[in-house]
Amino acid sequence: MSTQNVARPAAAPADVTEARSEVVGSLLRPPELIEARKRAEAGELPAAELKRLEDRAVDAAIELQESAGIDVITDGELRRYAFFGHLVEAFEGFDKLGGWAIPFRDENGEELVLRRPVVVERLRWRRSMCAEEWTYLRARARRPAKVTMLSAQQAAAYYDPEKSAGAYRTRDGYLADIVDLSRREVAELVRLGCTYIQIDAPQYAALLDPKMREGYRQRGSDPEELIDRCIELDNAIIQHHPGVTFGLHVCRGNNQSKFYAEGGYEPISRIFNGTRFDRFLLEYDDARSGGFEPLRHVPEDRTVVLGLVTTKKPAMESDDELQARIAEAARYVPLERLALSPQCGFASTIEGNRITPEQQRRKLELVARVAHAVWGDR
């Protein structure tokens, strides 16, 4: 392997606010871990053995990111069956596959349908959503690390007026519990020493996509009011934790290399100055995301993490291409307030995107290498 393709590991930043490269969350799950989870769910594998295999997979994920030179790492979300699994499996009350289906598609017209969870009983605490993930990661990571959680608006999609009414008469009643439980989780993570929490909010994509916005209007909902409500809920979850960095990730769906929405950020641009997030991790890997112009709304004390490297396709962006796009974004947000990441996770669902582990490694090295070239050692 040529040494020019290997990222030069930079010195880890003193804190996450100085980080110039990070992953969004999930990494491809090893086949043996996928098989082990199936066996465990079928009652064929003891819980202790599943945990041993999860630990081993997380160790490898940490090493992968650190050897690539990534500044801020995650555990790859390898203990989850999907990016929202920490919520669904931490509480009694969800029907894991009973919610309404959402279609994902790609540029070739190929589609698949994802069955969402649905709340069918009052939520009852079973275990912490992320404490196990964080404490294991904290003990083994040599670089700054973060935990990913779900936004309240994404959790709102797991309410069905018919199937959920026996548990919660209204969606607002359900969301009140989601906010309370999420605030409790944030407080526990902070107590355990976590200083960077990322909130995943792909549901915002439904509020920037022109066709989906029209669908809301036809169903009697005002997209502008929904945006304001999303901002209110997000702020309620993350407020009152000085010294902790909060990031907001917005993408347009990510499931086996497919998406469900498209459109630029302008329709939801007030999230930049209306929310209390410190870092905005934004999907920008192709034309579906629009241009950088909406970044002019980002306040001067916030950082934008540009998701320029696609996780959906094996094709590799070039170093020069990425540096040119960073320079273009710097017309709207100063270079010192920019950073770089993949556009989304590599495996938002257990199946993973249609790339190989080797391609994943090369993309992580690309992110770290370009970040080092643009911003240097920190």
mmCIF file of C-alpha atoms in Angstrom:
data_model
loop_
_atom_site.group_PDB
_atom_site.id
_atom_site.type_symbol
_atom_site.label_atom_id
_atom_site.label_comp_id
_atom_site.label_asym_id
_atom_site.label_seq_id
_atom_site.Cartn_x
_atom_site.Cartn_y
_atom_site.Cartn_z
ATOM 1 C CA MET A 1 0.000 0.000 0.000
ATOM 2 C CA SER A 2 1.380 3.371 -0.996
ATOM 3 C CA THR A 3 2.209 5.630 1.918
ATOM 4 C CA GLN A 4 0.625 8.595 0.131
ATOM 5 C CA ASN A 5 -2.800 6.990 0.673
ATOM 6 C CA VAL A 6 -2.365 6.758 4.426
ATOM 7 C CA ALA A 7 -3.588 9.628 6.593
ATOM 8 C CA ARG A 8 -0.934 11.261 8.705
ATOM 9 C CA PRO A 9 -2.187 11.005 12.296
ATOM 10 C CA ALA A 10 -2.305 14.514 13.710
ATOM 11 C CA ALA A 11 -2.005 15.392 17.340
ATOM 12 C CA ALA A 12 -5.374 15.037 19.039
ATOM 13 C CA PRO A 13 -7.070 18.387 19.751
ATOM 14 C CA ALA A 14 -7.102 19.570 23.336
ATOM 15 C CA ASP A 15 -10.896 19.558 23.268
ATOM 16 C CA VAL A 16 -13.634 18.836 20.769
ATOM 17 C CA THR A 17 -14.184 22.492 19.931
ATOM 18 C CA GLU A 18 -10.822 22.413 18.121
ATOM 19 C CA ALA A 19 -11.555 19.206 16.208
ATOM 20 C CA ARG A 20 -11.304 19.400 12.422
ATOM 21 C CA SER A 21 -12.206 15.811 11.518
ATOM 22 C CA GLU A 22 -14.814 13.444 12.878
ATOM 23 C CA VAL A 23 -17.164 10.669 11.904
ATOM 24 C CA VAL A 24 -20.924 11.122 12.032
ATOM 25 C CA GLY A 25 -21.634 7.964 13.997
ATOM 26 C CA SER A 26 -22.048 4.487 12.582
ATOM 27 C CA LEU A 27 -19.462 2.202 10.999
ATOM 28 C CA LEU A 28 -19.965 -1.002 9.044
ATOM 29 C CA ARG A 29 -20.736 -3.905 11.341
ATOM 30 C CA PRO A 30 -18.567 -7.024 11.029
ATOM 31 C CA PRO A 31 -20.553 -9.964 9.570
ATOM 32 C CA GLU A 32 -19.911 -12.033 12.686
ATOM 33 C CA LEU A 33 -21.503 -9.310 14.841
ATOM 34 C CA ILE A 34 -24.597 -9.171 12.631
ATOM 35 C CA GLU A 35 -24.932 -12.935 12.862
ATOM 36 C CA ALA A 36 -24.365 -12.891 16.627
ATOM 37 C CA ARG A 37 -27.122 -10.327 17.132
ATOM 38 C CA LYS A 38 -29.550 -12.471 15.137
ATOM 39 C CA ARG A 39 -28.669 -15.490 17.237
ATOM 40 C CA ALA A 40 -29.018 -13.533 20.467
ATOM 41 C CA GLU A 41 -32.457 -12.239 19.451
ATOM 42 C CA ALA A 42 -33.462 -15.813 18.657
ATOM 43 C CA GLY A 43 -32.322 -16.944 22.107
ATOM 44 C CA GLU A 44 -29.465 -19.006 20.652
ATOM 45 C CA LEU A 45 -26.557 -16.932 22.033
ATOM 46 C CA PRO A 46 -25.981 -15.974 25.679
ATOM 47 C CA ALA A 47 -25.996 -12.248 26.420
ATOM 48 C CA ALA A 48 -22.448 -12.431 27.787
ATOM 49 C CA GLU A 49 -21.155 -13.847 24.516
ATOM 50 C CA LEU A 50 -22.911 -11.126 22.499
ATOM 51 C CA LYS A 51 -21.310 -8.494 24.723
ATOM 52 C CA ARG A 52 -17.886 -10.046 24.223
ATOM 53 C CA LEU A 53 -18.319 -9.847 20.457
ATOM 54 C CA GLU A 54 -19.637 -6.281 20.678
ATOM 55 C CA ASP A 55 -16.635 -5.264 22.773
ATOM 56 C CA ARG A 56 -14.237 -6.773 20.255
ATOM 57 C CA ALA A 57 -15.970 -5.004 17.360
ATOM 58 C CA VAL A 58 -15.897 -1.656 19.182
ATOM 59 C CA ASP A 59 -12.187 -2.107 19.936
ATOM 60 C CA ALA A 60 -11.567 -2.567 16.210
ATOM 61 C CA ALA A 61 -13.717 0.482 15.376
ATOM 62 C CA ILE A 62 -11.749 2.659 17.779
ATOM 63 C CA GLU A 63 -8.466 1.468 16.300
ATOM 64 C CA LEU A 64 -9.741 2.070 12.770
ATOM 65 C CA GLN A 65 -10.631 5.694 13.478
ATOM 66 C CA GLU A 66 -7.553 6.488 15.550
ATOM 67 C CA SER A 67 -5.142 4.935 13.057
ATOM 68 C CA ALA A 68 -6.843 6.903 10.277
ATOM 69 C CA GLY A 69 -6.144 10.120 12.202
ATOM 70 C CA ILE A 70 -9.737 11.146 12.958
ATOM 71 C CA ASP A 71 -9.910 13.795 15.698
ATOM 72 C CA VAL A 72 -13.222 12.810 17.339
ATOM 73 C CA ILE A 73 -14.394 9.214 17.329
ATOM 74 C CA THR A 74 -17.453 7.142 18.194
ATOM 75 C CA ASP A 75 -17.995 3.485 19.043
ATOM 76 C CA GLY A 76 -19.410 3.027 15.549
ATOM 77 C CA GLU A 77 -22.917 2.516 16.999
ATOM 78 C CA LEU A 78 -22.052 -1.182 16.842
ATOM 79 C CA ARG A 79 -24.253 -2.073 19.819
ATOM 80 C CA ARG A 80 -27.361 -0.817 17.980
ATOM 81 C CA TYR A 81 -29.446 -2.433 15.239
ATOM 82 C CA ALA A 82 -30.002 1.053 13.749
ATOM 83 C CA PHE A 83 -29.064 4.623 14.592
ATOM 84 C CA PHE A 84 -32.296 4.889 16.603
ATOM 85 C CA GLY A 85 -31.840 1.526 18.334
ATOM 86 C CA HIS A 86 -30.609 3.054 21.586
ATOM 87 C CA LEU A 87 -34.035 4.647 22.079
ATOM 88 C CA VAL A 88 -36.191 1.707 21.004
ATOM 89 C CA GLU A 89 -34.294 -0.900 23.011
ATOM 90 C CA ALA A 90 -33.841 1.189 26.162
ATOM 91 C CA PHE A 91 -37.562 1.534 26.896
ATOM 92 C CA GLU A 92 -40.556 -0.731 27.107
ATOM 93 C CA GLY A 93 -43.395 0.531 24.935
ATOM 94 C CA PHE A 94 -42.192 0.363 21.323
ATOM 95 C CA ASP A 95 -43.259 -2.096 18.650
ATOM 96 C CA LYS A 96 -39.921 -2.391 16.862
ATOM 97 C CA LEU A 97 -41.282 -2.922 13.342
ATOM 98 C CA GLY A 98 -44.909 -1.880 13.658
ATOM 99 C CA GLY A 99 -44.697 1.720 12.476
ATOM 100 C CA TRP A 100 -45.477 3.217 9.112
ATOM 101 C CA ALA A 101 -43.079 2.410 6.316
ATOM 102 C CA ILE A 102 -40.835 4.992 4.697
ATOM 103 C CA PRO A 103 -39.449 4.509 1.167
ATOM 104 C CA PHE A 104 -35.767 5.040 0.438
ATOM 105 C CA ARG A 105 -34.430 5.402 -3.090
ATOM 106 C CA ASP A 106 -31.279 6.034 -5.072
ATOM 107 C CA GLU A 107 -30.424 7.865 -8.287
ATOM 108 C CA ASN A 108 -31.141 4.742 -10.342
ATOM 109 C CA GLY A 109 -34.719 4.473 -9.129
ATOM 110 C CA GLU A 110 -34.105 1.447 -6.914
ATOM 111 C CA GLU A 111 -36.235 1.546 -3.760
ATOM 112 C CA LEU A 112 -36.529 -0.220 -0.444
ATOM 113 C CA VAL A 113 -38.929 0.262 2.441
ATOM 114 C CA LEU A 114 -37.918 0.666 6.080
ATOM 115 C CA ARG A 115 -40.414 -0.322 8.753
ATOM 116 C CA ARG A 116 -40.220 2.179 11.566
ATOM 117 C CA PRO A 117 -40.868 1.582 15.258
ATOM 118 C CA VAL A 118 -44.138 2.769 16.772
ATOM 119 C CA VAL A 119 -44.981 3.540 20.380
ATOM 120 C CA VAL A 120 -47.856 1.338 21.560
ATOM 121 C CA GLU A 121 -47.547 1.542 25.375
ATOM 122 C CA ARG A 122 -46.478 4.180 27.864
ATOM 123 C CA LEU A 123 -42.698 4.325 27.831
ATOM 124 C CA ARG A 124 -41.056 2.590 30.770
ATOM 125 C CA TRP A 125 -37.351 2.838 31.532
ATOM 126 C CA ARG A 126 -35.459 -0.412 30.946
ATOM 127 C CA ARG A 127 -31.862 0.819 30.859
ATOM 128 C CA SER A 128 -29.761 3.836 29.947
ATOM 129 C CA MET A 129 -29.738 4.589 26.242
ATOM 130 C CA CYS A 130 -26.041 5.340 25.867
ATOM 131 C CA ALA A 131 -24.182 4.882 29.174
ATOM 132 C CA GLU A 132 -22.752 1.485 28.230
ATOM 133 C CA GLU A 133 -21.584 2.817 24.862
ATOM 134 C CA TRP A 134 -19.960 5.863 26.424
ATOM 135 C CA THR A 135 -18.227 4.276 29.411
ATOM 136 C CA TYR A 136 -16.678 1.551 27.246
ATOM 137 C CA LEU A 137 -15.559 4.095 24.646
ATOM 138 C CA ARG A 138 -14.243 6.479 27.303
ATOM 139 C CA ALA A 139 -12.083 3.747 28.818
ATOM 140 C CA ARG A 140 -10.436 2.760 25.541
ATOM 141 C CA ALA A 141 -10.256 5.834 23.318
ATOM 142 C CA ARG A 142 -7.010 7.763 23.136
ATOM 143 C CA ARG A 143 -8.676 10.644 21.324
ATOM 144 C CA PRO A 144 -11.707 12.798 22.139
ATOM 145 C CA ALA A 145 -14.954 10.887 21.670
ATOM 146 C CA LYS A 146 -18.657 11.546 21.396
ATOM 147 C CA VAL A 147 -22.022 9.859 21.811
ATOM 148 C CA THR A 148 -24.915 10.070 19.359
ATOM 149 C CA MET A 149 -28.564 10.405 20.374
ATOM 150 C CA LEU A 150 -31.868 10.852 18.582
ATOM 151 C CA SER A 151 -33.670 14.175 18.204
ATOM 152 C CA ALA A 152 -37.162 14.520 19.606
ATOM 153 C CA GLN A 153 -38.529 15.317 16.149
ATOM 154 C CA GLN A 154 -37.136 12.042 14.796
ATOM 155 C CA ALA A 155 -38.732 10.217 17.721
ATOM 156 C CA ALA A 156 -41.997 11.985 16.836
ATOM 157 C CA ALA A 157 -42.095 9.876 13.677
ATOM 158 C CA TYR A 158 -42.641 6.831 15.907
ATOM 159 C CA TYR A 159 -46.074 8.067 16.976
ATOM 160 C CA ASP A 160 -49.124 6.866 15.051
ATOM 161 C CA PRO A 161 -52.510 8.481 15.804
ATOM 162 C CA GLU A 162 -54.233 5.089 15.678
ATOM 163 C CA LYS A 163 -51.667 2.632 17.022
ATOM 164 C CA SER A 164 -50.308 4.959 19.728
ATOM 165 C CA ALA A 165 -53.526 6.507 21.030
ATOM 166 C CA GLY A 166 -53.986 3.837 23.688
ATOM 167 C CA ALA A 167 -50.645 4.833 25.213
ATOM 168 C CA TYR A 168 -50.661 8.582 24.507
ATOM 169 C CA ARG A 169 -53.774 10.443 23.453
ATOM 170 C CA THR A 170 -51.681 13.031 21.627
ATOM 171 C CA ARG A 171 -48.261 13.215 20.010
ATOM 172 C CA ASP A 172 -47.408 16.095 22.356
ATOM 173 C CA GLY A 173 -47.939 13.856 25.374
ATOM 174 C CA TYR A 174 -45.586 11.283 23.918
ATOM 175 C CA LEU A 175 -42.998 13.948 23.041
ATOM 176 C CA ALA A 176 -43.131 15.313 26.590
ATOM 177 C CA ASP A 177 -41.935 11.907 27.795
ATOM 178 C CA ILE A 178 -39.292 11.745 25.030
ATOM 179 C CA VAL A 179 -37.901 15.120 26.078
ATOM 180 C CA ASP A 180 -37.861 14.179 29.769
ATOM 181 C CA LEU A 181 -36.146 10.836 29.093
ATOM 182 C CA SER A 182 -33.642 12.428 26.712
ATOM 183 C CA ARG A 183 -32.781 15.148 29.229
ATOM 184 C CA ARG A 184 -32.234 12.460 31.854
ATOM 185 C CA GLU A 185 -29.892 10.635 29.467
ATOM 186 C CA VAL A 186 -27.920 13.783 28.656
ATOM 187 C CA ALA A 187 -27.492 14.518 32.353
ATOM 188 C CA GLU A 188 -26.227 10.966 32.968
ATOM 189 C CA LEU A 189 -23.754 11.157 30.099
ATOM 190 C CA VAL A 190 -22.436 14.465 31.406
ATOM 191 C CA ARG A 191 -22.096 12.941 34.880
ATOM 192 C CA LEU A 192 -20.065 10.134 33.301
ATOM 193 C CA GLY A 193 -17.655 12.601 31.749
ATOM 194 C CA CYS A 194 -19.011 12.951 28.223
ATOM 195 C CA THR A 195 -18.201 16.385 26.787
ATOM 196 C CA TYR A 196 -19.572 15.969 23.247
ATOM 197 C CA ILE A 197 -23.098 14.776 22.447
ATOM 198 C CA GLN A 198 -24.420 14.681 18.898
ATOM 199 C CA ILE A 199 -28.145 14.794 18.212
ATOM 200 C CA ASP A 200 -29.180 13.040 14.986
ATOM 201 C CA ALA A 201 -32.091 14.797 13.282
ATOM 202 C CA PRO A 202 -32.732 13.395 9.784
ATOM 203 C CA GLN A 203 -36.399 14.259 10.219
ATOM 204 C CA TYR A 204 -35.455 17.889 9.479
ATOM 205 C CA ALA A 205 -34.970 16.681 5.899
ATOM 206 C CA ALA A 206 -38.724 16.256 5.617
ATOM 207 C CA LEU A 207 -38.996 19.973 6.349
ATOM 208 C CA LEU A 208 -36.542 21.062 3.657
ATOM 209 C CA ASP A 209 -37.673 18.766 0.841
ATOM 210 C CA PRO A 210 -40.219 20.703 -1.307
ATOM 211 C CA LYS A 211 -42.390 17.658 -2.026
ATOM 212 C CA MET A 212 -42.451 16.538 1.601
ATOM 213 C CA ARG A 213 -43.235 20.078 2.783
ATOM 214 C CA GLU A 214 -46.232 20.093 0.464
ATOM 215 C CA GLY A 215 -47.288 16.738 1.867
ATOM 216 C CA TYR A 216 -47.328 18.237 5.368
ATOM 217 C CA ARG A 217 -49.513 21.111 4.129
ATOM 218 C CA GLN A 218 -51.978 18.727 2.499
ATOM 219 C CA ARG A 219 -52.260 16.827 5.790
ATOM 220 C CA GLY A 220 -53.040 20.055 7.618
ATOM 221 C CA SER A 221 -49.628 20.812 9.161
ATOM 222 C CA ASP A 222 -47.646 24.005 8.611
ATOM 223 C CA PRO A 223 -43.960 23.144 7.917
ATOM 224 C CA GLU A 224 -42.861 26.489 9.371
ATOM 225 C CA GLU A 225 -44.621 25.787 12.659
ATOM 226 C CA LEU A 226 -43.086 22.311 12.716
ATOM 227 C CA ILE A 227 -39.597 23.764 12.330
ATOM 228 C CA ASP A 228 -40.203 26.068 15.289
ATOM 229 C CA ARG A 229 -41.493 23.126 17.317
ATOM 230 C CA CYS A 230 -38.411 21.063 16.433
ATOM 231 C CA ILE A 231 -36.139 23.859 17.576
ATOM 232 C CA GLU A 232 -38.050 24.161 20.843
ATOM 233 C CA LEU A 233 -37.790 20.429 21.557
ATOM 234 C CA ASP A 234 -34.100 20.213 20.685
ATOM 235 C CA ASN A 235 -33.253 23.157 22.909
ATOM 236 C CA ALA A 236 -35.224 21.644 25.780
ATOM 237 C CA ILE A 237 -33.112 18.473 25.590
ATOM 238 C CA ILE A 238 -29.646 20.054 25.495
ATOM 239 C CA GLN A 239 -29.932 23.225 27.581
ATOM 240 C CA HIS A 240 -28.260 23.908 30.943
ATOM 241 C CA HIS A 241 -25.020 21.970 30.415
ATOM 242 C CA PRO A 242 -22.180 24.514 30.281
ATOM 243 C CA GLY A 243 -18.869 23.121 29.099
ATOM 244 C CA VAL A 244 -20.487 20.377 27.006
ATOM 245 C CA THR A 245 -20.396 20.564 23.208
ATOM 246 C CA PHE A 246 -23.617 19.664 21.416
ATOM 247 C CA GLY A 247 -23.729 18.855 17.726
ATOM 248 C CA LEU A 248 -26.714 18.582 15.391
ATOM 249 C CA HIS A 249 -26.489 16.211 12.438
ATOM 250 C CA VAL A 250 -28.871 16.763 9.529
ATOM 251 C CA CYS A 251 -29.009 14.430 6.534
ATOM 252 C CA ARG A 252 -31.606 13.321 4.005
ATOM 253 C CA GLY A 253 -31.901 9.690 4.998
ATOM 254 C CA ASN A 254 -29.267 6.965 4.929
ATOM 255 C CA ASN A 255 -30.233 3.323 4.529
ATOM 256 C CA GLN A 256 -28.253 0.828 2.470
ATOM 257 C CA SER A 257 -26.884 3.619 0.236
ATOM 258 C CA LYS A 258 -30.316 5.153 -0.294
ATOM 259 C CA PHE A 259 -32.016 8.402 0.779
ATOM 260 C CA TYR A 260 -35.574 9.688 1.242
ATOM 261 C CA ALA A 261 -35.329 13.465 0.793
ATOM 262 C CA GLU A 262 -33.516 16.159 -1.131
ATOM 263 C CA GLY A 263 -33.197 19.912 -1.112
ATOM 264 C CA GLY A 264 -31.002 22.728 0.186
ATOM 265 C CA TYR A 265 -30.868 23.966 3.789
ATOM 266 C CA GLU A 266 -32.490 27.374 3.222
ATOM 267 C CA PRO A 267 -36.037 26.308 4.293
ATOM 268 C CA ILE A 268 -34.716 25.192 7.695
ATOM 269 C CA SER A 269 -31.838 27.661 8.002
ATOM 270 C CA ARG A 270 -33.205 29.217 11.172
ATOM 271 C CA ILE A 271 -32.075 26.104 13.045
ATOM 272 C CA PHE A 272 -28.596 27.633 12.826
ATOM 273 C CA ASN A 273 -29.440 30.647 14.973
ATOM 274 C CA GLY A 274 -32.526 29.305 16.727
ATOM 275 C CA THR A 275 -30.987 26.242 18.354
ATOM 276 C CA ARG A 276 -28.313 26.087 21.038
ATOM 277 C CA PHE A 277 -26.072 23.616 19.194
ATOM 278 C CA ASP A 278 -22.358 24.368 18.959
ATOM 279 C CA ARG A 279 -21.585 22.268 15.876
ATOM 280 C CA PHE A 280 -23.702 21.563 12.811
ATOM 281 C CA LEU A 281 -22.780 18.372 10.971
ATOM 282 C CA LEU A 282 -24.292 18.846 7.536
ATOM 283 C CA GLU A 283 -24.634 16.504 4.588
ATOM 284 C CA TYR A 284 -22.946 18.021 1.520
ATOM 285 C CA ASP A 285 -21.738 15.128 -0.611
ATOM 286 C CA ASP A 286 -23.788 15.772 -3.767
ATOM 287 C CA ALA A 287 -26.330 18.020 -5.462
ATOM 288 C CA ARG A 288 -29.180 16.733 -3.250
ATOM 289 C CA SER A 289 -27.877 18.963 -0.464
ATOM 290 C CA GLY A 290 -27.907 22.229 -2.392
ATOM 291 C CA GLY A 291 -25.250 24.917 -2.111
ATOM 292 C CA PHE A 292 -23.338 26.498 0.746
ATOM 293 C CA GLU A 293 -25.284 29.784 0.635
ATOM 294 C CA PRO A 294 -27.547 28.925 3.634
ATOM 295 C CA LEU A 295 -24.419 28.792 5.804
ATOM 296 C CA ARG A 296 -24.498 32.579 5.865
ATOM 297 C CA HIS A 297 -27.113 32.198 8.621
ATOM 298 C CA VAL A 298 -24.719 30.365 10.973
ATOM 299 C CA PRO A 299 -23.822 32.566 13.991
ATOM 300 C CA GLU A 300 -20.218 33.577 14.551
ATOM 301 C CA ASP A 301 -19.775 31.351 17.605
ATOM 302 C CA ARG A 302 -20.753 28.057 15.884
ATOM 303 C CA THR A 303 -18.817 25.497 13.853
ATOM 304 C CA VAL A 304 -19.948 23.814 10.635
ATOM 305 C CA VAL A 305 -18.721 20.280 9.976
ATOM 306 C CA LEU A 306 -18.890 19.770 6.224
ATOM 307 C CA GLY A 307 -20.043 16.274 5.273
ATOM 308 C CA LEU A 308 -18.261 16.230 1.921
ATOM 309 C CA VAL A 309 -17.181 12.582 1.725
ATOM 310 C CA THR A 310 -19.984 10.235 0.753
ATOM 311 C CA THR A 311 -20.626 7.051 2.681
ATOM 312 C CA LYS A 312 -23.198 5.876 0.138
ATOM 313 C CA LYS A 313 -20.870 5.119 -2.784
ATOM 314 C CA PRO A 314 -17.442 3.492 -3.108
ATOM 315 C CA ALA A 315 -16.079 6.219 -5.408
ATOM 316 C CA MET A 316 -13.354 8.243 -3.713
ATOM 317 C CA GLU A 317 -13.343 12.025 -3.734
ATOM 318 C CA SER A 318 -9.941 13.555 -4.445
ATOM 319 C CA ASP A 319 -7.964 15.621 -1.973
ATOM 320 C CA ASP A 320 -8.000 18.588 -4.353
ATOM 321 C CA GLU A 321 -11.756 18.337 -4.843
ATOM 322 C CA LEU A 322 -12.388 18.404 -1.102
ATOM 323 C CA GLN A 323 -10.013 21.292 -0.502
ATOM 324 C CA ALA A 324 -11.742 23.282 -3.259
ATOM 325 C CA ARG A 325 -15.157 22.678 -1.726
ATOM 326 C CA ILE A 326 -13.907 23.677 1.734
ATOM 327 C CA ALA A 327 -12.588 26.890 0.218
ATOM 328 C CA GLU A 328 -15.987 27.483 -1.378
ATOM 329 C CA ALA A 329 -17.773 26.992 1.952
ATOM 330 C CA ALA A 330 -15.302 29.395 3.575
ATOM 331 C CA ARG A 331 -16.920 32.180 1.545
ATOM 332 C CA TYR A 332 -19.838 31.914 3.974
ATOM 333 C CA VAL A 333 -18.231 30.617 7.195
ATOM 334 C CA PRO A 334 -14.604 31.467 8.047
ATOM 335 C CA LEU A 335 -12.148 28.600 7.648
ATOM 336 C CA GLU A 336 -11.393 28.575 11.374
ATOM 337 C CA ARG A 337 -15.033 27.667 12.042
ATOM 338 C CA LEU A 338 -15.179 24.782 9.578
ATOM 339 C CA ALA A 339 -14.358 21.089 9.933
ATOM 340 C CA LEU A 340 -14.707 17.938 7.809
ATOM 341 C CA SER A 341 -16.531 14.615 8.096
ATOM 342 C CA PRO A 342 -18.244 11.949 6.005
ATOM 343 C CA GLN A 343 -21.726 12.994 4.943
ATOM 344 C CA CYS A 344 -23.463 10.473 7.218
ATOM 345 C CA GLY A 345 -22.814 7.199 8.977
ATOM 346 C CA PHE A 346 -21.565 4.183 7.074
ATOM 347 C CA ALA A 347 -24.294 1.960 8.509
ATOM 348 C CA SER A 348 -27.315 3.825 9.851
ATOM 349 C CA THR A 349 -29.058 0.450 9.761
ATOM 350 C CA ILE A 350 -27.512 -2.903 10.553
ATOM 351 C CA GLU A 351 -27.201 -3.860 6.883
ATOM 352 C CA GLY A 352 -24.804 -1.000 6.147
ATOM 353 C CA ASN A 353 -24.204 0.996 3.004
ATOM 354 C CA ARG A 354 -22.960 -0.624 -0.175
ATOM 355 C CA ILE A 355 -19.276 -0.143 0.326
ATOM 356 C CA THR A 356 -16.548 -2.432 1.661
ATOM 357 C CA PRO A 357 -14.614 -2.150 4.935
ATOM 358 C CA GLU A 358 -11.519 -1.249 2.905
ATOM 359 C CA GLN A 359 -13.365 1.566 1.144
ATOM 360 C CA GLN A 360 -14.632 2.761 4.518
ATOM 361 C CA ARG A 361 -11.070 2.841 5.853
ATOM 362 C CA ARG A 362 -9.836 4.804 2.848
ATOM 363 C CA LYS A 363 -12.621 7.351 3.244
ATOM 364 C CA LEU A 364 -11.766 7.886 6.917
ATOM 365 C CA GLU A 365 -8.125 8.352 5.994
ATOM 366 C CA LEU A 366 -9.175 10.818 3.309
ATOM 367 C CA VAL A 367 -11.157 12.899 5.809
ATOM 368 C CA ALA A 368 -8.250 12.998 8.257
ATOM 369 C CA ARG A 369 -5.630 13.661 5.568
ATOM 370 C CA VAL A 370 -7.507 16.584 4.008
ATOM 371 C CA ALA A 371 -8.314 18.052 7.423
ATOM 372 C CA HIS A 372 -4.624 17.940 8.298
ATOM 373 C CA ALA A 373 -3.677 19.551 4.991
ATOM 374 C CA VAL A 374 -6.196 22.380 5.422
ATOM 375 C CA TRP A 375 -5.921 23.121 9.135
ATOM 376 C CA GLY A 376 -2.613 21.515 10.175
ATOM 377 C CA ASP A 377 -1.750 20.118 13.605
ATOM 378 C CA ARG A 378 -3.735 21.471 16.511
#
